[in-house]
């Protein structure tokens, strides 16, 4: 059985146990709810999607711990800060679907080292 292509994997530090990155604990859960809903509603999990599917995971701590909630997007290794539900919508539209990262919200870039395999 063939696996669907993966276009992006989104990891959101939504409800970290130590809450180091987000001073308001209500924002992360709202962002996570919006992320799950929009990924589903916009068909981004559809295995027939030509660009590949979009995976999303709720992470405890991504070791960024500033300007949370933070959202890490692979494969680019781009980290967005201050990710409210409104920002989730724009990030999905412009970055994930449109391919254009939103520079003013990026707090860190952590690309993989190029593989030698
Ligand atoms: S607590 Fe959110 S990245 Fe560490």
Short mmCIF file of C-alpha atoms and ligand atoms in Angstrom, two decimals:
data_model
loop_
_atom_site.label_atom_id
_atom_site.label_comp_id
_atom_site.label_asym_id
_atom_site.label_seq_id
_atom_site.Cartn_x
_atom_site.Cartn_y
_atom_site.Cartn_z
CA UNK A 1 0.00 0.00 0.00
CA UNK A 2 1.49 3.36 -0.97
CA UNK A 3 1.59 6.19 1.53
CA UNK A 4 0.37 9.67 0.58
CA UNK A 5 2.98 12.33 -0.04
CA UNK A 6 3.51 14.71 2.86
CA UNK A 7 3.68 18.40 1.92
CA UNK A 8 4.08 19.89 5.39
CA UNK A 9 4.14 18.89 9.03
CA UNK A 10 2.91 21.57 11.44
CA UNK A 11 3.80 21.34 15.12
CA UNK A 12 2.10 23.72 17.52
CA UNK A 13 3.25 24.31 21.08
CA UNK A 14 -0.33 24.71 22.23
CA UNK A 15 -0.57 23.49 25.82
CA UNK A 16 2.97 23.11 27.19
CA UNK A 17 3.25 21.70 30.71
CA UNK A 18 5.64 24.43 31.81
CA UNK A 19 4.04 27.21 29.72
CA UNK A 20 7.38 28.84 29.01
CA UNK A 21 6.51 30.44 25.70
CA UNK A 22 2.97 31.71 26.09
CA UNK A 23 1.86 33.96 28.96
CA UNK A 24 -1.84 33.45 28.22
CA UNK A 25 -2.77 29.73 28.51
CA UNK A 26 -6.07 30.23 26.64
CA UNK A 27 -4.49 31.19 23.31
CA UNK A 28 -2.74 27.91 22.48
CA UNK A 29 -5.82 25.68 22.78
CA UNK A 30 -7.84 28.08 20.60
CA UNK A 31 -5.09 28.05 17.98
CA UNK A 32 -4.95 24.27 18.06
CA UNK A 33 -8.73 24.01 17.61
CA UNK A 34 -8.55 26.40 14.64
CA UNK A 35 -5.63 24.50 13.10
CA UNK A 36 -7.40 21.14 13.30
CA UNK A 37 -10.64 22.59 11.94
CA UNK A 38 -9.13 24.47 9.00
CA UNK A 39 -6.83 21.62 7.94
CA UNK A 40 -9.90 19.38 7.82
CA UNK A 41 -12.29 21.90 6.23
CA UNK A 42 -9.85 22.94 3.53
CA UNK A 43 -9.14 19.35 2.50
CA UNK A 44 -5.46 19.50 3.44
CA UNK A 45 -5.58 15.95 4.85
CA UNK A 46 -6.99 14.50 1.64
CA UNK A 47 -4.64 11.73 0.39
CA UNK A 48 -5.66 12.63 -3.18
CA UNK A 49 -4.32 16.18 -2.80
CA UNK A 50 -1.67 16.58 -5.54
CA UNK A 51 0.68 18.65 -3.35
CA UNK A 52 0.56 16.05 -0.58
CA UNK A 53 -1.15 16.00 2.78
CA UNK A 54 -0.62 18.39 5.69
CA UNK A 55 0.05 16.76 9.05
CA UNK A 56 -0.51 18.61 12.32
CA UNK A 57 0.68 17.71 15.80
CA UNK A 58 0.22 19.28 19.20
CA UNK A 59 3.64 19.47 20.81
CA UNK A 60 4.45 20.07 24.47
CA UNK A 61 7.57 22.17 24.02
CA UNK A 62 9.52 22.80 20.82
CA UNK A 63 12.49 24.30 22.69
CA UNK A 64 11.80 27.72 21.24
CA UNK A 65 10.09 29.12 24.35
CA UNK A 66 9.65 32.70 23.16
CA UNK A 67 6.69 34.59 21.77
CA UNK A 68 4.30 31.66 21.96
CA UNK A 69 2.24 29.95 21.01
CA UNK A 70 4.84 28.91 18.44
CA UNK A 71 4.23 26.94 15.28
CA UNK A 72 7.05 25.00 13.59
CA UNK A 73 6.58 24.13 9.92
CA UNK A 74 8.57 21.38 8.27
CA UNK A 75 10.23 20.90 5.85
CA UNK A 76 11.22 24.58 5.84
CA UNK A 77 12.04 24.68 9.54
CA UNK A 78 10.25 27.99 9.92
CA UNK A 79 8.94 28.94 13.36
CA UNK A 80 6.12 31.44 13.73
CA UNK A 81 5.47 33.27 16.98
CA UNK A 82 2.34 34.74 18.54
CA UNK A 83 0.23 32.14 16.74
CA UNK A 84 -3.36 33.04 17.52
CA UNK A 85 -6.32 31.40 15.77
CA UNK A 86 -6.39 34.36 13.34
CA UNK A 87 -2.72 33.87 12.53
CA UNK A 88 -3.27 30.14 11.99
CA UNK A 89 -5.73 30.96 9.22
CA UNK A 90 -3.38 33.35 7.45
CA UNK A 91 -0.36 31.03 7.83
CA UNK A 92 -2.32 28.16 6.28
CA UNK A 93 -3.56 30.34 3.42
CA UNK A 94 -0.35 32.15 2.56
CA UNK A 95 2.46 29.79 3.62
CA UNK A 96 1.07 26.25 3.51
CA UNK A 97 -1.25 26.66 0.51
CA UNK A 98 0.28 29.70 -1.18
CA UNK A 99 3.95 28.87 -0.57
CA UNK A 100 4.80 32.37 0.71
CA UNK A 101 6.07 32.51 4.32
CA UNK A 102 4.91 35.52 6.36
CA UNK A 103 8.23 37.11 7.22
CA UNK A 104 7.03 39.47 9.95
CA UNK A 105 5.77 36.62 12.15
CA UNK A 106 8.85 34.37 11.84
CA UNK A 107 10.79 34.15 15.12
CA UNK A 108 13.31 31.47 14.10
CA UNK A 109 14.56 29.38 11.18
CA UNK A 110 15.89 25.91 11.95
CA UNK A 111 16.45 24.06 8.65
CA UNK A 112 17.82 20.54 8.55
CA UNK A 113 21.41 20.11 7.48
CA UNK A 114 21.48 18.95 3.86
CA UNK A 115 21.44 15.15 3.70
CA UNK A 116 24.54 13.47 2.30
CA UNK A 117 22.69 10.20 1.66
S1 LIG B 1 7.09 26.02 26.01
FE1 LIG B 1 6.49 26.49 23.96
S2 LIG B 1 8.29 26.10 22.81
FE2 LIG B 1 8.89 25.67 24.84
#
